[in-house]
Amino acid sequence: MTDRSDQGRNILIFIGIITIAFNLRPAITSVGPIIGDIQHELQFNTSTVSLLTTLPLLAFSSISPFAPFFAKKWGIERVIFCGLTLIGLGVFMRSTNFIFILFLGTFMIGLGIGICNVLLPSLVKAQFPLKIGLITGIYTLAMGVFAGFAPGISGTLSSNGIAWKTSLLIWVIPILLACLLWIPFIKKTPKKTLFLSFHSLHCLGRE
């Protein structure tokens, strides 16, 4: 019964990993095709637009070194959920005419992506030690697929008269789905999983 329960949990974690991977690029790549609409409506100059597109990268680089520490202190599953939440809140906040909130939301998106990017490989090592290459390849493919879809979808919506805010806001939907799927894993993280996660994080740091 225990083996069957562990197998079911691993399947759910695999699905959760894939849904997280779906959300690690669209919030950024969806901006490109409609950046002109944003610039025109908000009267941004070239420097301001450049800052808007650079903020997620700055956030990513600032949070990445601390993600393993957060995971060790609070549990890798909980911190990944926090990363997803940051992405979702950022997408929601970014869809506004209030410039400060727009930039804050964009920065939060970068923070959330940075956390999940760093911790997903460790989670894969902890949960699927015999299938690291396979699982990593699958979730990397998932990231690439949605990274390619996002500009086309948001760009198409915008070109058909949909406001740029709505074209960006739609990406909160898959984030909500990923959060819902991940909730069971933050309620109670087994000690064994935490130990494996910490060991995996330590090995990742040595690499």
mmCIF file of C-alpha atoms in Angstrom:
data_model
loop_
_atom_site.group_PDB
_atom_site.id
_atom_site.type_symbol
_atom_site.label_atom_id
_atom_site.label_comp_id
_atom_site.label_asym_id
_atom_site.label_seq_id
_atom_site.Cartn_x
_atom_site.Cartn_y
_atom_site.Cartn_z
ATOM 1 C CA MET A 1 0.000 0.000 0.000
ATOM 2 C CA THR A 2 2.853 2.345 0.839
ATOM 3 C CA ASP A 3 4.609 1.692 -2.482
ATOM 4 C CA ARG A 4 1.401 2.342 -4.365
ATOM 5 C CA SER A 5 0.836 5.544 -2.385
ATOM 6 C CA ASP A 6 4.400 6.716 -3.114
ATOM 7 C CA GLN A 7 3.943 5.919 -6.789
ATOM 8 C CA GLY A 8 0.731 7.940 -6.922
ATOM 9 C CA ARG A 9 2.430 10.847 -5.193
ATOM 10 C CA ASN A 10 5.317 10.733 -7.658
ATOM 11 C CA ILE A 11 2.893 10.858 -10.573
ATOM 12 C CA LEU A 12 1.198 13.909 -9.082
ATOM 13 C CA ILE A 13 4.563 15.549 -8.484
ATOM 14 C CA PHE A 14 5.547 14.855 -12.090
ATOM 15 C CA ILE A 15 2.344 16.508 -13.310
ATOM 16 C CA GLY A 16 2.989 19.388 -10.933
ATOM 17 C CA ILE A 17 6.528 19.834 -12.254
ATOM 18 C CA ILE A 18 5.269 19.988 -15.843
ATOM 19 C CA THR A 19 2.587 22.558 -15.008
ATOM 20 C CA ILE A 20 5.192 24.674 -13.226
ATOM 21 C CA ALA A 21 7.464 24.434 -16.269
ATOM 22 C CA PHE A 22 4.607 25.671 -18.447
ATOM 23 C CA ASN A 23 4.591 28.898 -16.430
ATOM 24 C CA LEU A 24 8.297 29.748 -16.349
ATOM 25 C CA ARG A 25 8.467 31.557 -19.698
ATOM 26 C CA PRO A 26 5.079 32.899 -20.950
ATOM 27 C CA ALA A 27 4.970 35.762 -18.439
ATOM 28 C CA ILE A 28 8.155 37.095 -20.072
ATOM 29 C CA THR A 29 7.923 36.029 -23.715
ATOM 30 C CA SER A 30 4.317 37.222 -24.070
ATOM 31 C CA VAL A 31 5.447 40.855 -23.664
ATOM 32 C CA GLY A 32 7.525 41.082 -26.829
ATOM 33 C CA PRO A 33 4.781 41.278 -29.487
ATOM 34 C CA ILE A 34 2.785 43.907 -27.582
ATOM 35 C CA ILE A 35 5.572 46.055 -26.157
ATOM 36 C CA GLY A 36 4.723 48.694 -28.761
ATOM 37 C CA ASP A 37 1.136 48.894 -27.481
ATOM 38 C CA ILE A 38 2.382 49.309 -23.909
ATOM 39 C CA GLN A 39 4.847 51.987 -24.939
ATOM 40 C CA HIS A 40 2.217 53.893 -26.921
ATOM 41 C CA GLU A 41 -0.510 53.788 -24.255
ATOM 42 C CA LEU A 42 1.721 54.629 -21.306
ATOM 43 C CA GLN A 43 3.930 57.047 -23.241
ATOM 44 C CA PHE A 44 7.138 55.257 -22.313
ATOM 45 C CA ASN A 45 10.422 56.351 -23.819
ATOM 46 C CA THR A 46 12.992 53.847 -25.054
ATOM 47 C CA SER A 47 14.878 53.742 -21.754
ATOM 48 C CA THR A 48 11.730 52.994 -19.762
ATOM 49 C CA VAL A 49 10.733 50.213 -22.133
ATOM 50 C CA SER A 50 14.213 48.733 -21.869
ATOM 51 C CA LEU A 51 13.959 48.776 -18.079
ATOM 52 C CA LEU A 52 10.583 47.039 -18.236
ATOM 53 C CA THR A 53 11.970 44.190 -20.321
ATOM 54 C CA THR A 54 15.169 43.939 -18.267
ATOM 55 C CA LEU A 55 13.557 43.878 -14.805
ATOM 56 C CA PRO A 56 12.710 40.139 -14.813
ATOM 57 C CA LEU A 57 16.348 39.309 -15.564
ATOM 58 C CA LEU A 58 17.556 41.575 -12.758
ATOM 59 C CA ALA A 59 15.092 39.958 -10.354
ATOM 60 C CA PHE A 60 16.126 36.503 -11.482
ATOM 61 C CA SER A 61 19.813 37.168 -10.832
ATOM 62 C CA SER A 62 19.120 38.779 -7.453
ATOM 63 C CA ILE A 63 17.002 35.933 -6.021
ATOM 64 C CA SER A 64 18.716 32.868 -7.504
ATOM 65 C CA PRO A 65 21.595 32.636 -4.986
ATOM 66 C CA PHE A 66 19.140 32.656 -2.057
ATOM 67 C CA ALA A 67 16.631 30.091 -3.342
ATOM 68 C CA PRO A 68 18.496 27.045 -1.915
ATOM 69 C CA PHE A 69 18.668 28.735 1.506
ATOM 70 C CA PHE A 70 14.912 29.392 1.462
ATOM 71 C CA ALA A 71 14.263 25.780 0.458
ATOM 72 C CA LYS A 72 16.438 24.444 3.259
ATOM 73 C CA LYS A 73 14.675 26.600 5.819
ATOM 74 C CA TRP A 74 11.028 26.156 4.739
ATOM 75 C CA GLY A 75 10.974 23.136 2.445
ATOM 76 C CA ILE A 76 11.481 22.979 -1.291
ATOM 77 C CA GLU A 77 7.795 22.350 -2.073
ATOM 78 C CA ARG A 78 6.638 25.354 -0.060
ATOM 79 C CA VAL A 79 9.211 27.673 -1.601
ATOM 80 C CA ILE A 80 8.306 26.550 -5.124
ATOM 81 C CA PHE A 81 4.679 27.311 -4.310
ATOM 82 C CA CYS A 82 5.742 30.775 -3.134
ATOM 83 C CA GLY A 83 7.590 31.215 -6.426
ATOM 84 C CA LEU A 84 4.445 30.327 -8.360
ATOM 85 C CA THR A 85 2.438 32.734 -6.234
ATOM 86 C CA LEU A 86 4.897 35.532 -6.967
ATOM 87 C CA ILE A 87 4.576 34.889 -10.693
ATOM 88 C CA GLY A 88 0.778 34.915 -10.481
ATOM 89 C CA LEU A 89 0.631 38.094 -8.417
ATOM 90 C CA GLY A 90 3.147 39.702 -10.732
ATOM 91 C CA VAL A 91 1.127 38.863 -13.850
ATOM 92 C CA PHE A 92 -1.992 40.256 -12.193
ATOM 93 C CA MET A 93 -0.293 43.448 -10.999
ATOM 94 C CA ARG A 94 1.440 44.027 -14.325
ATOM 95 C CA SER A 95 -1.884 44.351 -16.136
ATOM 96 C CA THR A 96 -2.479 47.918 -15.001
ATOM 97 C CA ASN A 97 -1.947 51.518 -16.022
ATOM 98 C CA PHE A 98 -0.330 52.348 -12.671
ATOM 99 C CA ILE A 99 3.319 52.516 -13.638
ATOM 100 C CA PHE A 100 4.779 51.680 -10.220
ATOM 101 C CA ILE A 101 2.557 48.607 -9.876
ATOM 102 C CA LEU A 102 3.360 47.615 -13.458
ATOM 103 C CA PHE A 103 7.081 47.637 -12.728
ATOM 104 C CA LEU A 104 6.682 46.003 -9.302
ATOM 105 C CA GLY A 105 4.618 43.212 -10.836
ATOM 106 C CA THR A 106 7.218 42.701 -13.546
ATOM 107 C CA PHE A 107 9.947 42.446 -10.890
ATOM 108 C CA MET A 108 7.876 39.936 -8.900
ATOM 109 C CA ILE A 109 7.507 37.785 -11.997
ATOM 110 C CA GLY A 110 11.288 37.622 -12.272
ATOM 111 C CA LEU A 111 11.612 36.699 -8.593
ATOM 112 C CA GLY A 112 9.117 33.855 -8.904
ATOM 113 C CA ILE A 113 10.690 32.499 -12.076
ATOM 114 C CA GLY A 114 14.137 32.683 -10.514
ATOM 115 C CA ILE A 115 13.035 30.655 -7.488
ATOM 116 C CA CYS A 116 11.337 27.947 -9.539
ATOM 117 C CA ASN A 117 14.164 27.775 -12.081
ATOM 118 C CA VAL A 118 16.725 27.112 -9.377
ATOM 119 C CA LEU A 119 14.695 24.644 -7.319
ATOM 120 C CA LEU A 120 13.039 22.504 -9.993
ATOM 121 C CA PRO A 121 16.237 20.590 -10.869
ATOM 122 C CA SER A 122 16.771 19.834 -7.176
ATOM 123 C CA LEU A 123 13.201 18.614 -6.835
ATOM 124 C CA VAL A 124 13.672 16.339 -9.836
ATOM 125 C CA LYS A 125 16.853 14.910 -8.302
ATOM 126 C CA ALA A 126 15.098 14.300 -5.005
ATOM 127 C CA GLN A 127 11.931 12.725 -6.389
ATOM 128 C CA PHE A 128 13.242 10.948 -9.496
ATOM 129 C CA PRO A 129 16.890 10.040 -8.806
ATOM 130 C CA LEU A 130 16.859 7.284 -11.441
ATOM 131 C CA LYS A 131 15.155 9.372 -14.136
ATOM 132 C CA ILE A 132 16.825 12.769 -13.791
ATOM 133 C CA GLY A 133 17.690 13.108 -17.477
ATOM 134 C CA LEU A 134 14.256 12.030 -18.683
ATOM 135 C CA ILE A 135 12.234 14.252 -16.336
ATOM 136 C CA THR A 136 14.555 17.210 -16.890
ATOM 137 C CA GLY A 137 14.210 16.796 -20.647
ATOM 138 C CA ILE A 138 10.423 16.649 -20.446
ATOM 139 C CA TYR A 139 10.009 19.759 -18.309
ATOM 140 C CA THR A 140 12.588 21.638 -20.407
ATOM 141 C CA LEU A 141 10.555 20.760 -23.493
ATOM 142 C CA ALA A 142 7.413 21.979 -21.729
ATOM 143 C CA MET A 143 9.109 25.308 -20.983
ATOM 144 C CA GLY A 144 10.182 25.686 -24.584
ATOM 145 C CA VAL A 145 6.757 24.861 -26.007
ATOM 146 C CA PHE A 146 4.909 27.421 -23.912
ATOM 147 C CA ALA A 147 7.678 29.970 -24.375
ATOM 148 C CA GLY A 148 6.987 29.724 -28.103
ATOM 149 C CA PHE A 149 3.195 29.722 -27.790
ATOM 150 C CA ALA A 150 2.965 32.757 -25.520
ATOM 151 C CA PRO A 151 4.093 35.463 -27.970
ATOM 152 C CA GLY A 152 1.809 34.120 -30.676
ATOM 153 C CA ILE A 153 -1.241 33.949 -28.420
ATOM 154 C CA SER A 154 -0.775 37.355 -26.781
ATOM 155 C CA GLY A 155 0.212 38.954 -30.053
ATOM 156 C CA THR A 156 -2.824 37.520 -31.827
ATOM 157 C CA LEU A 157 -5.176 38.707 -29.093
ATOM 158 C CA SER A 158 -3.705 42.199 -29.202
ATOM 159 C CA SER A 159 -3.887 42.408 -32.999
ATOM 160 C CA ASN A 160 -7.569 41.462 -32.817
ATOM 161 C CA GLY A 161 -8.481 44.393 -30.637
ATOM 162 C CA ILE A 162 -7.911 42.863 -27.189
ATOM 163 C CA ALA A 163 -6.266 45.303 -24.769
ATOM 164 C CA TRP A 164 -2.629 44.574 -23.959
ATOM 165 C CA LYS A 165 -3.557 44.247 -20.280
ATOM 166 C CA THR A 166 -5.925 41.377 -21.069
ATOM 167 C CA SER A 167 -3.427 39.804 -23.455
ATOM 168 C CA LEU A 168 -0.954 39.592 -20.577
ATOM 169 C CA LEU A 169 -3.471 38.784 -17.855
ATOM 170 C CA ILE A 170 -4.602 35.525 -19.505
ATOM 171 C CA TRP A 171 -1.340 33.937 -18.395
ATOM 172 C CA VAL A 172 -2.527 33.986 -14.820
ATOM 173 C CA ILE A 173 -4.874 31.092 -15.698
ATOM 174 C CA PRO A 174 -2.209 28.362 -16.095
ATOM 175 C CA ILE A 175 -0.463 29.743 -13.014
ATOM 176 C CA LEU A 176 -3.621 29.286 -10.952
ATOM 177 C CA LEU A 177 -3.893 25.718 -12.259
ATOM 178 C CA ALA A 178 -0.300 24.990 -11.258
ATOM 179 C CA CYS A 179 -0.894 26.460 -7.781
ATOM 180 C CA LEU A 180 -3.967 24.302 -7.272
ATOM 181 C CA LEU A 181 -2.059 21.179 -8.281
ATOM 182 C CA TRP A 182 0.812 22.079 -5.957
ATOM 183 C CA ILE A 183 -1.252 22.825 -2.830
ATOM 184 C CA PRO A 184 -1.315 19.184 -1.586
ATOM 185 C CA PHE A 185 2.477 19.142 -1.458
ATOM 186 C CA ILE A 186 2.780 22.161 0.834
ATOM 187 C CA LYS A 187 0.335 20.959 3.474
ATOM 188 C CA LYS A 188 2.654 18.285 4.748
ATOM 189 C CA THR A 189 6.131 17.657 3.407
ATOM 190 C CA PRO A 190 7.428 14.229 4.504
ATOM 191 C CA LYS A 191 10.735 14.298 6.365
ATOM 192 C CA LYS A 192 12.199 11.892 3.836
ATOM 193 C CA THR A 193 11.389 14.270 1.011
ATOM 194 C CA LEU A 194 12.898 17.194 2.902
ATOM 195 C CA PHE A 195 16.090 15.222 3.561
ATOM 196 C CA LEU A 196 16.416 14.254 -0.087
ATOM 197 C CA SER A 197 15.699 17.823 -1.144
ATOM 198 C CA PHE A 198 18.409 19.196 1.144
ATOM 199 C CA HIS A 199 20.878 16.573 -0.068
ATOM 200 C CA SER A 200 20.025 17.370 -3.657
ATOM 201 C CA LEU A 201 20.429 21.111 -3.067
ATOM 202 C CA HIS A 202 23.814 20.468 -1.471
ATOM 203 C CA CYS A 203 24.939 18.385 -4.445
ATOM 204 C CA LEU A 204 23.674 21.012 -6.854
ATOM 205 C CA GLY A 205 25.711 23.651 -5.050
ATOM 206 C CA ARG A 206 28.841 21.513 -5.315
ATOM 207 C CA GLU A 207 28.304 21.179 -9.057
#
